[in-house]
Structure formats: C-alpha cells, structure tokens
Amino acid sequence: MLRLGRREFDAHEPVIMAIVNRTPDSFYDQGATFRDEPALARVEQAVSEGAAIIDIGGVKAGPGEEVTAEEEARRTVGFVAEVRRRFPDVIISVDTWRHEVGEAVCEAGADLLNDAWGGVDPRLAEVAGRYGAGIVCTHAGGTQPRTRPHRIAYDDVMADILEVTVGLAERAVALGVPRESVLIDPGHDFGKNTRHSLEATRRLGEMVSTGWPVLVSLSNKDFVGETLDRPVKERVVGTLATTAVSAWLGAQVYRVHEVAETRQVLDMVASIAGHRPPAVARRGLA
C-alpha cells in the first residue's frame, strides 16, 4: 500500500505525478508556468486529466543561473499554500534537495518531498520524518545538484541504483518517514549516460522486487532524445513507449508533462496485465 497525503493506492494502481515548474528557464516549457495564474491553470488541467500528484519545482535540474534557497522558497511556498487551498485532496509534492525549502513547503501543506539529487542534503529526510511527509529517494550517481555527468561509469548500474536508493529509503524510515510513504527512483539521466538509463529501464523489475514503490521520471528526457535522435519537443512518443515498458515491469508512479496521454498508456497496460477491466466491452457481445 502506498499512502501519500489523504490518498492510498493499491500495489497495482498506477499514479500520475504532473510536473508544474515555477521556473523561468525549465528545459521543456521554458517558463510557461512561472507565473501564478498559468501555473494554477496547469494544476487544474492536470487534475482533471487524471493526475493524483502535483510536483512543484522551483529550480530547473540542469545548469543555469544560480537560484538561492530563499529564491527557491519564494517561487514555491506560497504556491503550495494556494494549491492546497484550491485543491484540498490533491497530493502536493515539491521537487527540492534543500532541507530549508523542504521545511517551508511542509509548513505550507506539501505531502511529499521529491529529492531528485539522491540525499545530497541529508537533513531533507529529517524534515520529511518530522512532518510525516513522504519522500522520493533517487539515484543520482553522486553528482552535485544542477551538474551534468561527465564520463561516468558503473561496474553494474542497477546494483549501484539499488544500493543507493534502498539505503536512502531505509534511512528515511529510521528518521520517522512512514514506510508506506517512501518511494525509490532510478534517476533517469541523473548521473547517467543514455546507455545507463536504458539499462535502468530494462532492469526496472529489480527495483520493483525490493518491495519499495518505484517512481520513474521519464518525461521528454535526454536519454529518450538521444535514443531516437529527437529534440525536446519531439520526445513524447519515445517517452510513452518507455512509460509502457516501465508500467509492464511494475513501476507505480510516473512524473510527467503529458498527463492525458500517460493516463491512456497506463490504463492500457493495466488492462493487458489484468489489473483493470476495459472501460467498455461490447465487441462480439451484441
């Protein structure tokens, strides 16, 4: 059972986490939801299309202009409070690696801290434990926030992913984070080259077998672009193909830009796997 905020999800219930970037320079939307009203409209649309989680980020993942903890908090805390006011039942996640920001957003009503940089600030998990919030434990290959990997190598990339993410998950529980609110994430593109991310996808079942719920953040990433030689705006098909494979292998939470399309993919895979009945079944029965 996965429990986040007011919601509980069965093991075979796929969950969509919609991305809402409060940044002027995000790699995909280039600041489309930096201002409050477009961002709130994005939340409303995502929820209507089937997102259970809204993931709010105040700093883009890649290199760029420095964003202090104070500025990151300014971009996210008030927005978290407003989303909580308007959408009391939605699960609010905040994409941050800083404990100061984690503390502020939990005070404002966040349910989940999405630590995409692999515990680089160990106090973030302490904050989650203190507030009873969930946490995402990600493999980032030891890279520092907002840096790109350079000639990174692993003897066995999945073995490293498992050691790091399970270790972070166990530490989070020891610090008071509810076990049913901890997720592990292979960290596609983070501290990895394209072949590493493809292998992590291919071997995702090994993460699922740990018993921790698995989150994947695949949406329009560079490993998709390099695999198909497509620019950012032409990676949706590759993303959805990777989503289908990940769903078949047992991942549960999907951090995405395209909510409606992802919902259809996840529903189709769930029906093929026998976890979901068809929405209608008239063919051959009339």
mmCIF file of C-alpha atoms in Angstrom:
data_model
loop_
_atom_site.group_PDB
_atom_site.id
_atom_site.type_symbol
_atom_site.label_atom_id
_atom_site.label_comp_id
_atom_site.label_asym_id
_atom_site.label_seq_id
_atom_site.Cartn_x
_atom_site.Cartn_y
_atom_site.Cartn_z
ATOM 1 C CA MET A 1 0.000 0.000 0.000
ATOM 2 C CA LEU A 2 1.293 3.445 -1.000
ATOM 3 C CA ARG A 3 -0.013 6.267 1.172
ATOM 4 C CA LEU A 4 0.554 9.910 0.233
ATOM 5 C CA GLY A 5 -1.356 12.787 1.739
ATOM 6 C CA ARG A 6 -5.002 11.745 2.083
ATOM 7 C CA ARG A 7 -4.753 9.090 -0.603
ATOM 8 C CA GLU A 8 -3.985 5.380 -0.560
ATOM 9 C CA PHE A 9 -3.074 3.337 -3.633
ATOM 10 C CA ASP A 10 -3.050 -0.405 -4.147
ATOM 11 C CA ALA A 11 0.142 -2.028 -5.376
ATOM 12 C CA HIS A 12 -1.139 -2.330 -8.964
ATOM 13 C CA GLU A 13 -2.686 1.146 -9.114
ATOM 14 C CA PRO A 14 -0.602 3.450 -11.367
ATOM 15 C CA VAL A 15 -0.265 7.028 -10.159
ATOM 16 C CA ILE A 16 0.449 10.112 -12.256
ATOM 17 C CA MET A 17 2.576 12.953 -10.904
ATOM 18 C CA ALA A 18 2.153 16.079 -13.031
ATOM 19 C CA ILE A 19 5.070 18.478 -13.380
ATOM 20 C CA VAL A 20 4.463 22.155 -12.608
ATOM 21 C CA ASN A 21 7.682 24.152 -12.884
ATOM 22 C CA ARG A 22 7.864 27.517 -11.126
ATOM 23 C CA THR A 23 10.982 28.420 -13.080
ATOM 24 C CA PRO A 24 11.565 30.856 -15.946
ATOM 25 C CA ASP A 25 14.012 28.517 -17.694
ATOM 26 C CA SER A 26 12.738 24.936 -17.490
ATOM 27 C CA PHE A 27 14.070 22.716 -20.264
ATOM 28 C CA TYR A 28 10.648 21.689 -21.588
ATOM 29 C CA ASP A 29 8.171 24.552 -21.211
ATOM 30 C CA GLN A 30 10.632 27.461 -20.988
ATOM 31 C CA GLY A 31 8.805 29.151 -18.126
ATOM 32 C CA ALA A 32 5.192 28.628 -19.214
ATOM 33 C CA THR A 33 4.078 28.090 -15.604
ATOM 34 C CA PHE A 34 6.435 30.524 -13.906
ATOM 35 C CA ARG A 35 3.612 32.978 -13.160
ATOM 36 C CA ASP A 36 0.846 32.032 -10.735
ATOM 37 C CA GLU A 37 -2.226 32.012 -12.964
ATOM 38 C CA PRO A 38 -0.807 29.809 -15.755
ATOM 39 C CA ALA A 39 0.600 27.514 -13.070
ATOM 40 C CA LEU A 40 -2.757 27.211 -11.302
ATOM 41 C CA ALA A 41 -4.461 26.583 -14.643
ATOM 42 C CA ARG A 42 -1.925 23.821 -15.272
ATOM 43 C CA VAL A 43 -2.764 22.251 -11.907
ATOM 44 C CA GLU A 44 -6.475 22.335 -12.676
ATOM 45 C CA GLN A 45 -5.939 20.756 -16.092
ATOM 46 C CA ALA A 46 -3.619 18.069 -14.740
ATOM 47 C CA VAL A 47 -6.053 17.087 -12.005
ATOM 48 C CA SER A 48 -8.936 16.943 -14.496
ATOM 49 C CA GLU A 49 -6.858 14.673 -16.752
ATOM 50 C CA GLY A 50 -6.092 12.205 -14.004
ATOM 51 C CA ALA A 51 -3.059 13.386 -12.054
ATOM 52 C CA ALA A 52 -3.158 12.456 -8.368
ATOM 53 C CA ILE A 53 0.100 14.261 -7.521
ATOM 54 C CA ILE A 54 1.246 17.755 -8.456
ATOM 55 C CA ASP A 55 5.053 18.082 -8.384
ATOM 56 C CA ILE A 56 6.115 21.699 -7.915
ATOM 57 C CA GLY A 57 9.697 22.693 -8.666
ATOM 58 C CA GLY A 58 11.444 25.995 -8.114
ATOM 59 C CA VAL A 59 14.841 25.229 -9.672
ATOM 60 C CA LYS A 60 15.466 23.604 -13.031
ATOM 61 C CA ALA A 61 17.545 20.443 -12.894
ATOM 62 C CA GLY A 62 20.187 21.486 -15.403
ATOM 63 C CA PRO A 63 22.926 24.103 -15.151
ATOM 64 C CA GLY A 64 21.864 27.727 -15.264
ATOM 65 C CA GLU A 65 21.536 30.902 -13.259
ATOM 66 C CA GLU A 66 22.064 30.388 -9.542
ATOM 67 C CA VAL A 67 18.884 30.061 -7.509
ATOM 68 C CA THR A 68 19.330 30.542 -3.764
ATOM 69 C CA ALA A 69 17.290 28.663 -1.189
ATOM 70 C CA GLU A 70 15.459 31.912 -0.447
ATOM 71 C CA GLU A 71 14.515 32.395 -4.087
ATOM 72 C CA GLU A 72 13.502 28.744 -4.452
ATOM 73 C CA ALA A 73 11.236 29.121 -1.421
ATOM 74 C CA ARG A 74 9.774 32.345 -2.819
ATOM 75 C CA ARG A 75 8.835 30.519 -6.012
ATOM 76 C CA THR A 76 7.252 27.522 -4.291
ATOM 77 C CA VAL A 77 5.961 28.100 -0.754
ATOM 78 C CA GLY A 78 3.107 30.498 -1.496
ATOM 79 C CA PHE A 79 2.118 28.443 -4.499
ATOM 80 C CA VAL A 80 1.979 25.269 -2.415
ATOM 81 C CA ALA A 81 -0.317 27.035 0.036
ATOM 82 C CA GLU A 82 -2.614 28.206 -2.759
ATOM 83 C CA VAL A 83 -2.762 24.777 -4.411
ATOM 84 C CA ARG A 84 -3.589 23.284 -1.021
ATOM 85 C CA ARG A 85 -6.395 25.826 -0.582
ATOM 86 C CA ARG A 86 -7.893 25.264 -4.037
ATOM 87 C CA PHE A 87 -7.330 21.502 -4.288
ATOM 88 C CA PRO A 88 -7.557 20.108 -0.742
ATOM 89 C CA ASP A 89 -7.417 16.464 -1.825
ATOM 90 C CA VAL A 90 -4.579 16.612 -4.326
ATOM 91 C CA ILE A 91 -1.194 15.260 -3.258
ATOM 92 C CA ILE A 92 1.348 18.082 -3.308
ATOM 93 C CA SER A 93 4.962 17.178 -3.993
ATOM 94 C CA VAL A 94 7.868 19.608 -4.071
ATOM 95 C CA ASP A 95 10.976 18.884 -6.120
ATOM 96 C CA THR A 96 13.809 20.120 -3.908
ATOM 97 C CA TRP A 97 17.088 18.898 -2.453
ATOM 98 C CA ARG A 98 17.336 21.596 0.259
ATOM 99 C CA HIS A 99 16.120 20.996 3.796
ATOM 100 C CA GLU A 100 15.316 24.706 4.290
ATOM 101 C CA VAL A 101 12.914 24.623 1.362
ATOM 102 C CA GLY A 102 11.528 21.262 2.461
ATOM 103 C CA GLU A 103 10.726 22.688 5.891
ATOM 104 C CA ALA A 104 8.946 25.711 4.423
ATOM 105 C CA VAL A 105 6.845 23.777 1.924
ATOM 106 C CA CYS A 106 5.826 21.178 4.501
ATOM 107 C CA GLU A 107 4.624 24.047 6.702
ATOM 108 C CA ALA A 108 2.627 25.294 3.704
ATOM 109 C CA GLY A 109 0.954 21.917 3.146
ATOM 110 C CA ALA A 110 3.208 19.731 0.998
ATOM 111 C CA ASP A 111 2.717 15.974 1.347
ATOM 112 C CA LEU A 112 5.818 14.686 -0.434
ATOM 113 C CA LEU A 113 9.435 15.794 -0.896
ATOM 114 C CA ASN A 114 10.870 14.743 -4.242
ATOM 115 C CA ASP A 115 14.622 14.576 -3.642
ATOM 116 C CA ALA A 116 15.960 14.169 -7.162
ATOM 117 C CA TRP A 117 19.616 14.581 -6.124
ATOM 118 C CA GLY A 118 19.989 11.467 -4.027
ATOM 119 C CA GLY A 119 20.223 12.745 -0.469
ATOM 120 C CA VAL A 120 22.910 15.341 -1.132
ATOM 121 C CA ASP A 121 21.379 17.261 1.800
ATOM 122 C CA PRO A 122 20.843 14.549 4.437
ATOM 123 C CA ARG A 123 18.684 16.891 6.520
ATOM 124 C CA LEU A 124 15.900 16.785 3.929
ATOM 125 C CA ALA A 125 14.899 13.282 5.048
ATOM 126 C CA GLU A 126 14.924 14.532 8.630
ATOM 127 C CA VAL A 127 12.398 17.192 7.654
ATOM 128 C CA ALA A 128 10.167 14.596 5.980
ATOM 129 C CA GLY A 129 10.330 12.458 9.116
ATOM 130 C CA ARG A 130 9.486 15.370 11.391
ATOM 131 C CA TYR A 131 6.419 16.336 9.344
ATOM 132 C CA GLY A 132 5.325 12.804 8.475
ATOM 133 C CA ALA A 133 5.693 13.675 4.799
ATOM 134 C CA GLY A 134 6.624 11.198 2.098
ATOM 135 C CA ILE A 135 9.962 11.249 0.311
ATOM 136 C CA VAL A 136 11.318 10.132 -3.057
ATOM 137 C CA CYS A 137 14.761 8.510 -2.764
ATOM 138 C CA THR A 138 16.591 8.941 -6.056
ATOM 139 C CA HIS A 139 19.814 7.595 -7.514
ATOM 140 C CA ALA A 140 21.872 10.479 -8.893
ATOM 141 C CA GLY A 141 25.250 8.768 -9.175
ATOM 142 C CA GLY A 142 26.864 11.028 -6.613
ATOM 143 C CA THR A 143 26.594 14.085 -8.862
ATOM 144 C CA GLN A 144 26.063 17.504 -7.344
ATOM 145 C CA PRO A 145 22.802 19.376 -7.935
ATOM 146 C CA ARG A 146 22.448 21.021 -11.324
ATOM 147 C CA THR A 147 25.548 19.415 -12.830
ATOM 148 C CA ARG A 148 25.731 17.036 -15.770
ATOM 149 C CA PRO A 149 27.555 13.698 -15.604
ATOM 150 C CA HIS A 150 30.931 13.516 -17.341
ATOM 151 C CA ARG A 151 32.241 10.131 -18.456
ATOM 152 C CA ILE A 152 30.505 8.460 -15.539
ATOM 153 C CA ALA A 153 30.907 4.680 -15.290
ATOM 154 C CA TYR A 154 29.482 1.837 -13.217
ATOM 155 C CA ASP A 155 30.534 -1.784 -12.853
ATOM 156 C CA ASP A 156 26.804 -2.532 -12.616
ATOM 157 C CA VAL A 157 24.476 0.437 -12.845
ATOM 158 C CA MET A 158 21.443 -1.330 -11.373
ATOM 159 C CA ALA A 159 23.448 -2.690 -8.455
ATOM 160 C CA ASP A 160 24.514 0.881 -7.671
ATOM 161 C CA ILE A 161 20.941 2.137 -8.033
ATOM 162 C CA LEU A 162 19.645 -0.499 -5.638
ATOM 163 C CA GLU A 163 22.351 0.083 -3.043
ATOM 164 C CA VAL A 164 21.798 3.843 -3.010
ATOM 165 C CA THR A 165 18.016 4.043 -3.210
ATOM 166 C CA VAL A 166 17.259 1.244 -0.769
ATOM 167 C CA GLY A 167 19.835 2.682 1.631
ATOM 168 C CA LEU A 168 18.205 6.115 1.420
ATOM 169 C CA ALA A 169 14.752 4.588 1.870
ATOM 170 C CA GLU A 170 15.768 2.659 4.971
ATOM 171 C CA ARG A 171 17.407 5.747 6.426
ATOM 172 C CA ALA A 172 14.240 7.782 5.789
ATOM 173 C CA VAL A 173 12.124 5.243 7.664
ATOM 174 C CA ALA A 174 14.607 5.257 10.551
ATOM 175 C CA LEU A 175 14.183 9.035 10.693
ATOM 176 C CA GLY A 176 10.412 8.732 11.051
ATOM 177 C CA VAL A 177 9.124 8.834 7.476
ATOM 178 C CA PRO A 178 6.180 6.409 7.209
ATOM 179 C CA ARG A 179 7.352 3.345 5.294
ATOM 180 C CA GLU A 180 4.253 3.396 3.099
ATOM 181 C CA SER A 181 5.165 6.964 2.038
ATOM 182 C CA VAL A 182 8.696 6.255 0.751
ATOM 183 C CA LEU A 183 9.388 5.769 -2.968
ATOM 184 C CA ILE A 184 12.565 4.895 -4.847
ATOM 185 C CA ASP A 185 13.538 6.349 -8.233
ATOM 186 C CA PRO A 186 16.296 5.099 -10.591
ATOM 187 C CA GLY A 187 17.007 8.698 -11.600
ATOM 188 C CA HIS A 188 16.984 8.511 -15.384
ATOM 189 C CA ASP A 189 19.608 10.915 -16.821
ATOM 190 C CA PHE A 190 20.822 11.897 -13.333
ATOM 191 C CA GLY A 191 24.438 10.766 -13.036
ATOM 192 C CA LYS A 192 23.943 8.532 -16.063
ATOM 193 C CA ASN A 193 24.567 8.416 -19.762
ATOM 194 C CA THR A 194 21.907 7.230 -22.198
ATOM 195 C CA ARG A 195 23.005 3.575 -22.082
ATOM 196 C CA HIS A 196 22.795 3.630 -18.283
ATOM 197 C CA SER A 197 19.247 4.996 -18.389
ATOM 198 C CA LEU A 198 18.196 2.395 -20.946
ATOM 199 C CA GLU A 199 19.649 -0.382 -18.808
ATOM 200 C CA ALA A 200 17.944 1.007 -15.709
ATOM 201 C CA THR A 201 14.636 0.857 -17.593
ATOM 202 C CA ARG A 202 15.282 -2.651 -18.881
ATOM 203 C CA ARG A 203 16.081 -3.887 -15.353
ATOM 204 C CA LEU A 204 13.385 -1.907 -13.536
ATOM 205 C CA GLY A 205 11.850 -5.130 -12.266
ATOM 206 C CA GLU A 206 14.825 -5.491 -9.937
ATOM 207 C CA MET A 207 13.803 -2.274 -8.200
ATOM 208 C CA VAL A 208 10.192 -3.365 -8.011
ATOM 209 C CA SER A 209 11.302 -6.622 -6.396
ATOM 210 C CA THR A 210 12.700 -4.697 -3.407
ATOM 211 C CA GLY A 211 9.135 -4.023 -2.280
ATOM 212 C CA TRP A 212 9.534 -0.239 -2.293
ATOM 213 C CA PRO A 213 7.146 1.613 -4.658
ATOM 214 C CA VAL A 214 9.052 2.758 -7.737
ATOM 215 C CA LEU A 215 8.722 6.223 -9.258
ATOM 216 C CA VAL A 216 10.053 6.950 -12.731
ATOM 217 C CA SER A 217 10.711 10.395 -14.157
ATOM 218 C CA LEU A 218 10.976 9.774 -17.892
ATOM 219 C CA SER A 219 9.189 12.682 -19.482
ATOM 220 C CA ASN A 220 10.962 14.042 -22.573
ATOM 221 C CA LYS A 221 14.393 13.397 -21.079
ATOM 222 C CA ASP A 222 17.708 13.388 -22.892
ATOM 223 C CA PHE A 223 18.051 9.595 -22.902
ATOM 224 C CA VAL A 224 14.830 9.446 -24.921
ATOM 225 C CA GLY A 225 16.060 12.197 -27.223
ATOM 226 C CA GLU A 226 19.443 10.565 -27.785
ATOM 227 C CA THR A 227 17.962 7.107 -28.313
ATOM 228 C CA LEU A 228 15.672 8.370 -31.080
ATOM 229 C CA ASP A 229 17.733 11.432 -32.118
ATOM 230 C CA ARG A 230 14.844 13.792 -31.414
ATOM 231 C CA PRO A 231 14.785 17.336 -29.970
ATOM 232 C CA VAL A 232 12.914 18.087 -26.755
ATOM 233 C CA LYS A 233 9.563 18.826 -28.381
ATOM 234 C CA GLU A 234 9.586 15.537 -30.349
ATOM 235 C CA ARG A 235 10.133 13.075 -27.497
ATOM 236 C CA VAL A 236 6.554 12.335 -26.461
ATOM 237 C CA VAL A 237 6.252 9.068 -28.421
ATOM 238 C CA GLY A 238 9.536 7.769 -27.021
ATOM 239 C CA THR A 239 8.507 8.834 -23.546
ATOM 240 C CA LEU A 240 5.189 6.988 -23.811
ATOM 241 C CA ALA A 241 6.908 3.851 -25.115
ATOM 242 C CA THR A 242 9.263 3.932 -22.129
ATOM 243 C CA THR A 243 6.286 4.531 -19.853
ATOM 244 C CA ALA A 244 4.548 1.417 -21.186
ATOM 245 C CA VAL A 245 7.651 -0.720 -20.597
ATOM 246 C CA SER A 246 8.068 0.696 -17.098
ATOM 247 C CA ALA A 247 4.423 0.017 -16.291
ATOM 248 C CA TRP A 248 4.702 -3.565 -17.500
ATOM 249 C CA LEU A 249 7.755 -4.045 -15.279
ATOM 250 C CA GLY A 250 5.892 -2.733 -12.241
ATOM 251 C CA ALA A 251 6.702 0.942 -11.692
ATOM 252 C CA GLN A 252 3.888 2.703 -9.860
ATOM 253 C CA VAL A 253 4.348 6.494 -10.023
ATOM 254 C CA TYR A 254 5.058 8.452 -13.228
ATOM 255 C CA ARG A 255 6.343 12.032 -13.218
ATOM 256 C CA VAL A 256 5.123 13.530 -16.497
ATOM 257 C CA HIS A 257 4.354 16.568 -18.609
ATOM 258 C CA GLU A 258 1.644 14.908 -20.765
ATOM 259 C CA VAL A 259 -0.965 13.716 -18.270
ATOM 260 C CA ALA A 260 -3.834 12.651 -20.552
ATOM 261 C CA GLU A 261 -1.594 10.638 -22.885
ATOM 262 C CA THR A 262 0.152 8.963 -19.970
ATOM 263 C CA ARG A 263 -3.203 8.064 -18.403
ATOM 264 C CA GLN A 264 -4.219 6.207 -21.563
ATOM 265 C CA VAL A 265 -0.918 4.310 -21.724
ATOM 266 C CA LEU A 266 -1.110 3.278 -18.069
ATOM 267 C CA ASP A 267 -4.764 2.224 -18.365
ATOM 268 C CA MET A 268 -3.992 0.150 -21.451
ATOM 269 C CA VAL A 269 -1.052 -1.614 -19.802
ATOM 270 C CA ALA A 270 -3.084 -2.237 -16.640
ATOM 271 C CA SER A 271 -5.868 -3.798 -18.705
ATOM 272 C CA ILE A 272 -3.456 -6.027 -20.636
ATOM 273 C CA ALA A 273 -1.932 -7.120 -17.321
ATOM 274 C CA GLY A 274 -5.389 -7.930 -15.995
ATOM 275 C CA HIS A 275 -5.429 -5.305 -13.251
ATOM 276 C CA ARG A 276 -8.106 -3.115 -14.872
ATOM 277 C CA PRO A 277 -11.252 -4.046 -16.813
ATOM 278 C CA PRO A 278 -11.914 -2.393 -20.187
ATOM 279 C CA ALA A 279 -13.868 0.850 -19.908
ATOM 280 C CA VAL A 280 -16.456 -0.748 -22.258
ATOM 281 C CA ALA A 281 -16.662 -4.279 -23.652
ATOM 282 C CA ARG A 282 -19.289 -4.565 -26.406
ATOM 283 C CA ARG A 283 -17.335 -6.184 -29.225
ATOM 284 C CA GLY A 284 -18.627 -9.667 -30.012
ATOM 285 C CA LEU A 285 -21.282 -9.473 -27.321
ATOM 286 C CA ALA A 286 -24.162 -7.769 -29.151
#
